[in-house]
PDB file of N, CA and C in Angstrom:
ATOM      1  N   UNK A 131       5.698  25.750 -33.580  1.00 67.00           N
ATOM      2  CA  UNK A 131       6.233  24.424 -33.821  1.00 67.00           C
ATOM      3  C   UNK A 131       7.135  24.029 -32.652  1.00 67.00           C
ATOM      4  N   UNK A 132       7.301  23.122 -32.410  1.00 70.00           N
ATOM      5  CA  UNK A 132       7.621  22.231 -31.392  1.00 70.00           C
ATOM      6  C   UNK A 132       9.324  21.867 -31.640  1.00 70.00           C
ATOM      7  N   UNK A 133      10.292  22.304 -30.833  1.00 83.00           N
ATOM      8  CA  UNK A 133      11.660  21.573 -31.248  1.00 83.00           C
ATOM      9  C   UNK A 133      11.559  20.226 -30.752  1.00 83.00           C
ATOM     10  N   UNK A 134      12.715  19.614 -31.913  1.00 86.00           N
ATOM     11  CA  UNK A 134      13.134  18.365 -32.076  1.00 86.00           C
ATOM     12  C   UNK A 134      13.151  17.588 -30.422  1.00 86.00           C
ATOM     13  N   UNK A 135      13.664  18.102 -29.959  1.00 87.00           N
ATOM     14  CA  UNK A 135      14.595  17.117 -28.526  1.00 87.00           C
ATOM     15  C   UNK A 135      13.072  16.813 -28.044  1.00 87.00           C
ATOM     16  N   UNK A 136      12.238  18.298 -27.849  1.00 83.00           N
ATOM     17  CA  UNK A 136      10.473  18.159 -27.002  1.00 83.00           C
ATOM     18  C   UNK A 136       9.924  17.134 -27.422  1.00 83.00           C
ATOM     19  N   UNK A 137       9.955  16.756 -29.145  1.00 79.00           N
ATOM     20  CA  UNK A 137       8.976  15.847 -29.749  1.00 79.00           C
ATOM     21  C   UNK A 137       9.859  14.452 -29.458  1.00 79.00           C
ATOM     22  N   UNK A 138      10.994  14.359 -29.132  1.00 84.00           N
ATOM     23  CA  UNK A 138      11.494  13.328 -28.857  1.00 84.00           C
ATOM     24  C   UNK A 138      11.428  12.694 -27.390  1.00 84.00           C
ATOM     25  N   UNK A 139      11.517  13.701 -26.414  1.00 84.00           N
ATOM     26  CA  UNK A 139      11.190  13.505 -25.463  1.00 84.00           C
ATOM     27  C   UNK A 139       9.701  13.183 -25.062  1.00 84.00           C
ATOM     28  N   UNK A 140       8.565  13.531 -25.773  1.00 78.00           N
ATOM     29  CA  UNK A 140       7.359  13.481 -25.390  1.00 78.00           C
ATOM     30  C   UNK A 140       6.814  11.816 -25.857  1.00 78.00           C
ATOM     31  N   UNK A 141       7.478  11.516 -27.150  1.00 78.00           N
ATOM     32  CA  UNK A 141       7.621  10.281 -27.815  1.00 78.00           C
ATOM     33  C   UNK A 141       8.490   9.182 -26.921  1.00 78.00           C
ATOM     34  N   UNK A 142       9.712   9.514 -27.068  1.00 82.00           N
ATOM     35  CA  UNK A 142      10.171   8.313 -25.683  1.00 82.00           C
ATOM     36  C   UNK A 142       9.440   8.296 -24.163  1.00 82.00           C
ATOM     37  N   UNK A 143       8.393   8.392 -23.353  1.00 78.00           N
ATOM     38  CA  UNK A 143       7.882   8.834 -22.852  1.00 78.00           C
ATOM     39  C   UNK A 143       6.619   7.737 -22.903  1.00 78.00           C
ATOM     40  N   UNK A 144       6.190   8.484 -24.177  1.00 75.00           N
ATOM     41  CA  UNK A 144       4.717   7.465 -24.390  1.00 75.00           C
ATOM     42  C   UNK A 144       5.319   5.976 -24.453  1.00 75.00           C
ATOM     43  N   UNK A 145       6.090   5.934 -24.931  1.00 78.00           N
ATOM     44  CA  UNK A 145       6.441   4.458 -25.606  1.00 78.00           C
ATOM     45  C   UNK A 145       6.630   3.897 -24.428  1.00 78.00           C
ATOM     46  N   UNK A 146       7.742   4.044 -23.584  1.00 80.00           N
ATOM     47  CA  UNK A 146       7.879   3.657 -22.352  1.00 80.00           C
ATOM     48  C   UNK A 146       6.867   3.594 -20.913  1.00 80.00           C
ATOM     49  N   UNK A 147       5.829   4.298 -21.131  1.00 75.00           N
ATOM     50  CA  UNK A 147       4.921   4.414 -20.412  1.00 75.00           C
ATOM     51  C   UNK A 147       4.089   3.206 -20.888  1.00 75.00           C
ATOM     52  N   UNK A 148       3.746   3.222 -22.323  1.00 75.00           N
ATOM     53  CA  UNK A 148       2.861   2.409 -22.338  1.00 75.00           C
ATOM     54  C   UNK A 148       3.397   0.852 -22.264  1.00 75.00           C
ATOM     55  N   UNK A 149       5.173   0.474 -23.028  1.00 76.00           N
ATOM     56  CA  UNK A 149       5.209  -0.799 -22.648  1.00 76.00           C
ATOM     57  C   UNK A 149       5.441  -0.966 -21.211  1.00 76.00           C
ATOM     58  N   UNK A 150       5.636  -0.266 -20.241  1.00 77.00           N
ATOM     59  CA  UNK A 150       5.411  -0.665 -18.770  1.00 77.00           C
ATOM     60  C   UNK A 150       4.303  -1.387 -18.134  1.00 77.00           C
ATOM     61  N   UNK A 151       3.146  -0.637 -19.027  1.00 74.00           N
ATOM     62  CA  UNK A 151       1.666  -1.165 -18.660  1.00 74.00           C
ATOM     63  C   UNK A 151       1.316  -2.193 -19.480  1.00 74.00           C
ATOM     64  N   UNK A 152       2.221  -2.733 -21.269  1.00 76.00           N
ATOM     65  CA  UNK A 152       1.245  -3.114 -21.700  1.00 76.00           C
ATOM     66  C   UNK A 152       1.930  -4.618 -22.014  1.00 76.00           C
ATOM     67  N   UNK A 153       3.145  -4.352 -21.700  1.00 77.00           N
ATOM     68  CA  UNK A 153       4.432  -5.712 -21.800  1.00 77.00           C
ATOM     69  C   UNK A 153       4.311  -6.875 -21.194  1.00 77.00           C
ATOM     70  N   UNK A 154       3.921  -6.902 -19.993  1.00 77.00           N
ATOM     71  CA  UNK A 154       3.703  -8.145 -19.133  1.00 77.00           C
ATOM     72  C   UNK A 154       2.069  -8.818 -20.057  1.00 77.00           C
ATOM     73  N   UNK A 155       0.982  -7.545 -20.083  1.00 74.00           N
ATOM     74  CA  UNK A 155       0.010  -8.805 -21.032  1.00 74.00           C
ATOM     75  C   UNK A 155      -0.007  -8.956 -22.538  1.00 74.00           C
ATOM     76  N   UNK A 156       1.467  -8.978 -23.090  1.00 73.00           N
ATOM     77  CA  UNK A 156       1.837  -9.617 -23.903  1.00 73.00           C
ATOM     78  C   UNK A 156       2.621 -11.082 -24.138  1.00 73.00           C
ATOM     79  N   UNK A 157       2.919 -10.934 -22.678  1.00 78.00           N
ATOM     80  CA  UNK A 157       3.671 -12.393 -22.630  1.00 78.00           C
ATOM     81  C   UNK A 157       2.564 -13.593 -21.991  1.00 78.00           C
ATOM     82  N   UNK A 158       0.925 -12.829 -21.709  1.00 83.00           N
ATOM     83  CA  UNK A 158      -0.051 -13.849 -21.867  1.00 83.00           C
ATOM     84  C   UNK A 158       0.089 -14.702 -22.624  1.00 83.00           C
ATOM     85  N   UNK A 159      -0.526 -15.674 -22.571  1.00 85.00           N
ATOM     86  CA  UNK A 159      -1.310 -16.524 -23.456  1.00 85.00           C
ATOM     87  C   UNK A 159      -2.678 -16.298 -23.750  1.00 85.00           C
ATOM     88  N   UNK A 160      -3.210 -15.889 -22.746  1.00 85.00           N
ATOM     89  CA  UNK A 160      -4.854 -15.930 -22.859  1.00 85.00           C
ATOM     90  C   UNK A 160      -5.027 -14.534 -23.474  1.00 85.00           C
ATOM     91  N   UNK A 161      -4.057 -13.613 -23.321  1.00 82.00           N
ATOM     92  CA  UNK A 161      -4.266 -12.030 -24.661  1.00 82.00           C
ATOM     93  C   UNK A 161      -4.465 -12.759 -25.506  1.00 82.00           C
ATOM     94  N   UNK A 162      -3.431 -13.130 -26.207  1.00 84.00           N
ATOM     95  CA  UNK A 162      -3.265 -14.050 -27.354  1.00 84.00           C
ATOM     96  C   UNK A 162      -4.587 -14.866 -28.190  1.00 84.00           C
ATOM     97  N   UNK A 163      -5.159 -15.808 -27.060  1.00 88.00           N
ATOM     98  CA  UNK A 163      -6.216 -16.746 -27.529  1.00 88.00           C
ATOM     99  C   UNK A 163      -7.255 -15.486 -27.740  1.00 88.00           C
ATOM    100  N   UNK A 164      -6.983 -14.482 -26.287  1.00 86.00           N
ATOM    101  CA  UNK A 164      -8.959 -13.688 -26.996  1.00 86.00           C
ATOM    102  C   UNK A 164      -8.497 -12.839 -28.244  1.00 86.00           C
ATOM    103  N   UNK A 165      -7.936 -12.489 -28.741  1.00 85.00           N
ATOM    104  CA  UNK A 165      -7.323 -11.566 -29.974  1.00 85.00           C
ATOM    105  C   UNK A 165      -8.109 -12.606 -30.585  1.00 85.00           C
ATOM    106  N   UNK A 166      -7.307 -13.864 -31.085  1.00 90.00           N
ATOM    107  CA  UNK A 166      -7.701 -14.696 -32.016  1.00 90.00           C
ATOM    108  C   UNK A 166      -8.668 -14.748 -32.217  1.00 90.00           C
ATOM    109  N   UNK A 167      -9.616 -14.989 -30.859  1.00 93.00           N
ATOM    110  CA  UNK A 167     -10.726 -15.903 -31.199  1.00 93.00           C
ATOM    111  C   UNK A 167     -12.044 -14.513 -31.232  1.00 93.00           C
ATOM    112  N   UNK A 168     -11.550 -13.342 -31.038  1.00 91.00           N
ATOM    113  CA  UNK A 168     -12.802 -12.318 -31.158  1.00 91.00           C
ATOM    114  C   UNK A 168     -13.310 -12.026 -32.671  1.00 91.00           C
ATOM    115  N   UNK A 169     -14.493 -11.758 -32.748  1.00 94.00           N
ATOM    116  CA  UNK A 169     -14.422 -11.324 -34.260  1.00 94.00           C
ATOM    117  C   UNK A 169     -14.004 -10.055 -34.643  1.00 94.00           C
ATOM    118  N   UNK A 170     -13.425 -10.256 -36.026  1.00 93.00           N
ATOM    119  CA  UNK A 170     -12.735  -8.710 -36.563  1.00 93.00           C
ATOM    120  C   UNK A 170     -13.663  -7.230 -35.951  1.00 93.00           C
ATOM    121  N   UNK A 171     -14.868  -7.242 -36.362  1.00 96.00           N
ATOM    122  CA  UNK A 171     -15.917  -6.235 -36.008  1.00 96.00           C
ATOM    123  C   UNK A 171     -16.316  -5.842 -34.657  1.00 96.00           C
ATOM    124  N   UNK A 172     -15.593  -6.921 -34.076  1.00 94.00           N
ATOM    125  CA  UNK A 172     -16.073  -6.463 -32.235  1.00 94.00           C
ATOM    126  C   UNK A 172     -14.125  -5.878 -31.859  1.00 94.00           C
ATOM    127  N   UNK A 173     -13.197  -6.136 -32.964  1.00 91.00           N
ATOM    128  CA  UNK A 173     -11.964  -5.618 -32.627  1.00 91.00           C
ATOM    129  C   UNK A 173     -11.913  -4.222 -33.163  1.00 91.00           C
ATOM    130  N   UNK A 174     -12.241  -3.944 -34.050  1.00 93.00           N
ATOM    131  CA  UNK A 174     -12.211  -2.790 -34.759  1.00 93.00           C
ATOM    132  C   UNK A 174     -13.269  -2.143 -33.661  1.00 93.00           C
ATOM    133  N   UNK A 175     -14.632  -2.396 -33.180  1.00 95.00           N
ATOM    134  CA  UNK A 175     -15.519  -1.195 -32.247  1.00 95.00           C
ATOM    135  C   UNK A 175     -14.198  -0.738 -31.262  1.00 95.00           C
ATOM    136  N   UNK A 176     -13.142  -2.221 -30.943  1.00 90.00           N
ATOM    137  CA  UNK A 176     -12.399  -1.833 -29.202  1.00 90.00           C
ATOM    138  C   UNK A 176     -11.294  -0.811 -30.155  1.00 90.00           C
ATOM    139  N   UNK A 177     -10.954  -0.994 -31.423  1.00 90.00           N
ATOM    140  CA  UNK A 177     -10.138   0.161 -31.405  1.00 90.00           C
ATOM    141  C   UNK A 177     -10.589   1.260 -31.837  1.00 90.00           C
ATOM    142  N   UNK A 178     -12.116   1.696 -32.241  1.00 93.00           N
ATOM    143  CA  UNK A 178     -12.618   2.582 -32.386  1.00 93.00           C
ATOM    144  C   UNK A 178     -12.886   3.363 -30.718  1.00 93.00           C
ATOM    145  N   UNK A 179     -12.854   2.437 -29.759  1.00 93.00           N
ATOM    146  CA  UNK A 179     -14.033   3.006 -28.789  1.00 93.00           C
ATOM    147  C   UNK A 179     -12.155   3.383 -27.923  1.00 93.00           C
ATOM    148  N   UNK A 180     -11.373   2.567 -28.168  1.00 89.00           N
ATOM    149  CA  UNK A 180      -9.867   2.890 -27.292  1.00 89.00           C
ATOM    150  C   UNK A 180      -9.001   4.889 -28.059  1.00 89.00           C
ATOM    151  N   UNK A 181      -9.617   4.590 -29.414  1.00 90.00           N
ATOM    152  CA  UNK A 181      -9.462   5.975 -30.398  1.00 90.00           C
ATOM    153  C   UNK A 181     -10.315   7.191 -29.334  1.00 90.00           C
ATOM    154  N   UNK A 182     -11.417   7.117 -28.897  1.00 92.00           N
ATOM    155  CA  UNK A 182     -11.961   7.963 -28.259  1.00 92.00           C
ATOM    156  C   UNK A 182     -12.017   8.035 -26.656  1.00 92.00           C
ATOM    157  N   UNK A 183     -11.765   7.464 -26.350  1.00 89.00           N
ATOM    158  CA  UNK A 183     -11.444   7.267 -24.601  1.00 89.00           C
ATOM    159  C   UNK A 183      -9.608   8.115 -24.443  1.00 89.00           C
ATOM    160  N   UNK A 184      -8.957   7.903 -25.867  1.00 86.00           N
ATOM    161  CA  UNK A 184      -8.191   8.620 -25.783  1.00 86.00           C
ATOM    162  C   UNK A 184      -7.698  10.056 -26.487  1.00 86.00           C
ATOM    163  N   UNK A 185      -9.173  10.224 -27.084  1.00 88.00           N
ATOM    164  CA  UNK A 185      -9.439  11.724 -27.757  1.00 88.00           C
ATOM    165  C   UNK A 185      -9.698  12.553 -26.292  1.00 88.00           C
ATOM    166  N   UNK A 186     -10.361  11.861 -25.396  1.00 88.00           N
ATOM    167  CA  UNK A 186     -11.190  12.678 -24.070  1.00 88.00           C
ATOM    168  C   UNK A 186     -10.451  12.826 -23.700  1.00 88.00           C
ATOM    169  N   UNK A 187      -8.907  11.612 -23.239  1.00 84.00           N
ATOM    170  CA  UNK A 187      -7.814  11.827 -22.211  1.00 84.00           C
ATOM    171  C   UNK A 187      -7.228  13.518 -22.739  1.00 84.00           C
ATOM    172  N   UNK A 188      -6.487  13.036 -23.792  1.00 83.00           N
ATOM    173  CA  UNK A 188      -5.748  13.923 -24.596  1.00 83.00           C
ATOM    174  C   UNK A 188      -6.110  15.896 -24.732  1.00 83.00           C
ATOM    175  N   UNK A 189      -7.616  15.544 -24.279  1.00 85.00           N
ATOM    176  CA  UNK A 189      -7.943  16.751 -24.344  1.00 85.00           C
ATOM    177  C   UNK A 189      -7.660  17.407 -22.986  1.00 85.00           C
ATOM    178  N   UNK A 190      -8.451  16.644 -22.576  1.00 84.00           N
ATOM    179  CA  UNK A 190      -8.351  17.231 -20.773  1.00 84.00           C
ATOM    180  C   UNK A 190      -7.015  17.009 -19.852  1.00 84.00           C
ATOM    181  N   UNK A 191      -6.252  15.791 -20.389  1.00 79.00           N
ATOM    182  CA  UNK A 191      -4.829  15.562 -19.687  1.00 79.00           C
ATOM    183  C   UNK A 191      -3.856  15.507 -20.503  1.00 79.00           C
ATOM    184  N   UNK A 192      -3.212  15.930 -21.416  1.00 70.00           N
ATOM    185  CA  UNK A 192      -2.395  15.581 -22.627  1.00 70.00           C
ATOM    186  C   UNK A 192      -1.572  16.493 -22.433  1.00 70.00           C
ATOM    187  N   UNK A 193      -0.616  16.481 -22.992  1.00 65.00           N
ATOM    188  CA  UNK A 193       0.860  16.588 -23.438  1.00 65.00           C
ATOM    189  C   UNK A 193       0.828  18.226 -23.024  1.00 65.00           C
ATOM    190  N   UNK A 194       0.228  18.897 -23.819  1.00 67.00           N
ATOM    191  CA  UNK A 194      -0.037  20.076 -23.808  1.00 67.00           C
ATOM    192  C   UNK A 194      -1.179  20.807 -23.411  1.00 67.00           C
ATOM    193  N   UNK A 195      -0.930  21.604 -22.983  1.00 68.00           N
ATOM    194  CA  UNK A 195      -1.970  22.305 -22.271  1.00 68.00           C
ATOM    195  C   UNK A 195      -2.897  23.588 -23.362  1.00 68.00           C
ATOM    196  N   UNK A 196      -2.084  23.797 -24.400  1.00 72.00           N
ATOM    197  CA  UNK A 196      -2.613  24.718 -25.072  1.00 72.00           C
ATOM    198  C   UNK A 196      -2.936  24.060 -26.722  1.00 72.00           C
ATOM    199  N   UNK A 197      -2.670  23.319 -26.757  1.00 74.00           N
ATOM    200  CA  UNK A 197      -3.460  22.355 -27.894  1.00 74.00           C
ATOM    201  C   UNK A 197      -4.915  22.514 -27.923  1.00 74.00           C
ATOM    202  N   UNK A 198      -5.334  22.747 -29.628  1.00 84.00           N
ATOM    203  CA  UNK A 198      -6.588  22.992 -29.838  1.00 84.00           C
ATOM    204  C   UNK A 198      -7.113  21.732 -30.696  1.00 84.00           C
ATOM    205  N   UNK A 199      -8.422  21.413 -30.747  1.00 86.00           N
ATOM    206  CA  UNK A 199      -8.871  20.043 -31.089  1.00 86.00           C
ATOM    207  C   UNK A 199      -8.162  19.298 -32.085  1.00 86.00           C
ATOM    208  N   UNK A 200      -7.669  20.207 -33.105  1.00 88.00           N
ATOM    209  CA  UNK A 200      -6.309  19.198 -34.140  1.00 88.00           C
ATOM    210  C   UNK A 200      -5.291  19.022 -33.892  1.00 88.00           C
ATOM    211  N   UNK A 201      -4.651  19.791 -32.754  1.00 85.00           N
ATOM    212  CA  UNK A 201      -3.444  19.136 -32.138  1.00 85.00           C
ATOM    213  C   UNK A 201      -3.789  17.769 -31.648  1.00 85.00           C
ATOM    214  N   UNK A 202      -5.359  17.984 -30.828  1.00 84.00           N
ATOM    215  CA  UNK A 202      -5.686  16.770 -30.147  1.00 84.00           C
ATOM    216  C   UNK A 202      -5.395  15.557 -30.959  1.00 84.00           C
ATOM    217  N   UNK A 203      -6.426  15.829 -31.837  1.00 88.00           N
ATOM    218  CA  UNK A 203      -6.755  14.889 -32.921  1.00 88.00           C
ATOM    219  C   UNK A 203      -5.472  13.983 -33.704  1.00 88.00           C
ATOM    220  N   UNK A 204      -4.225  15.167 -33.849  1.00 85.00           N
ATOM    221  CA  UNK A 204      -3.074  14.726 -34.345  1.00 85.00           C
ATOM    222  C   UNK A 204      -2.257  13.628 -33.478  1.00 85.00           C
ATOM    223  N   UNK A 205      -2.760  14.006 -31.681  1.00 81.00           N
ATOM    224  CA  UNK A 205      -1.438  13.504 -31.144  1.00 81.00           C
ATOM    225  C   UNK A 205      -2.358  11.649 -30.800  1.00 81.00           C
ATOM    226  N   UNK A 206      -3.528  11.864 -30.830  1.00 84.00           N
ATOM    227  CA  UNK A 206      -4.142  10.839 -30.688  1.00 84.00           C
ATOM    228  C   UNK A 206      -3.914   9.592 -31.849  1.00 84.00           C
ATOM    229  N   UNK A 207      -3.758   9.729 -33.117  1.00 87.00           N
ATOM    230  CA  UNK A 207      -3.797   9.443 -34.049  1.00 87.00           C
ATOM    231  C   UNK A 207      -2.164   8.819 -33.941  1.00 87.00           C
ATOM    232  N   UNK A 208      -1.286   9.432 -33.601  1.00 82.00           N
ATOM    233  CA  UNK A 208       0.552   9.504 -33.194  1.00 82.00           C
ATOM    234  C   UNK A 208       0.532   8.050 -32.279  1.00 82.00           C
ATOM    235  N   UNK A 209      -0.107   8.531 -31.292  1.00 80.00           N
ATOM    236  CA  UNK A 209      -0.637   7.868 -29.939  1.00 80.00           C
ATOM    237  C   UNK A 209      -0.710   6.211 -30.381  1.00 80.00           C
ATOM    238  N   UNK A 210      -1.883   6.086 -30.912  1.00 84.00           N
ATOM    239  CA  UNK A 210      -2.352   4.864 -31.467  1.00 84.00           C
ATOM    240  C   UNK A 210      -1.946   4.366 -32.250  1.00 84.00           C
ATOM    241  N   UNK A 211      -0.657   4.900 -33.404  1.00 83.00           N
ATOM    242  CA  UNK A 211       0.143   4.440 -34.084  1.00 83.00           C
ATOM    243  C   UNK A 211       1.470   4.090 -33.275  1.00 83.00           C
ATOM    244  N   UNK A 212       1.847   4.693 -32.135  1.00 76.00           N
ATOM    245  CA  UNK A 212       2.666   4.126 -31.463  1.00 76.00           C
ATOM    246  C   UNK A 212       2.654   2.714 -30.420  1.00 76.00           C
ATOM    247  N   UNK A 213       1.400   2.738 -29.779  1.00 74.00           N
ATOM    248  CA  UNK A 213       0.857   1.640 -28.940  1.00 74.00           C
ATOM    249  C   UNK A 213       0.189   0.275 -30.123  1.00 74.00           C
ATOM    250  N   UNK A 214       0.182   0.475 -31.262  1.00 72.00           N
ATOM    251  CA  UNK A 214      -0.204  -0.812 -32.250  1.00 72.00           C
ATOM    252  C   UNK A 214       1.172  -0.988 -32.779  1.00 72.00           C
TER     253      UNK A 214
END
């Protein structure tokens, strides 16, 4: 098991990593309009197909090096609950 400060540190980290990259195309407009205007079923494939582009990362570049496919699986799942 993992101490507290590691899981905190690995968590402030993602968060900040990702609003670096993901902050500026939120203050789009045109994010905005294509969200709206896509249909539910072609949003759900992009967060199905963004779920596995970051199962592959996670495996081969992730956090840990000695994580076995349910760590993967766990931190991916963490992952995507943090970036939505």
């Amino acid at each position: 098991m993992r101490p507290v400060a590691k899981s905190l540190q690995e968590y402030s980290r993602g968060i900040i990593g990702g609003l670096l990259f993901s902050l500026p195309l939120l203050y789009t407009m045109e994010v905005w309009w294509a969200g709206f205007s896509t249909h539910p079923l072609h949003l759900i494939f992009y967060v199905l197909a963004t779920f596995a582009l970051l199962l592959g990362y996670n495996f081969y570049a992730g956090l840990r090096h000695d994580a076995n496919w349910m760590e993967v699986v766990i931190d991916s799942v963490e992952e995507m609950g943090l970036g939505l």
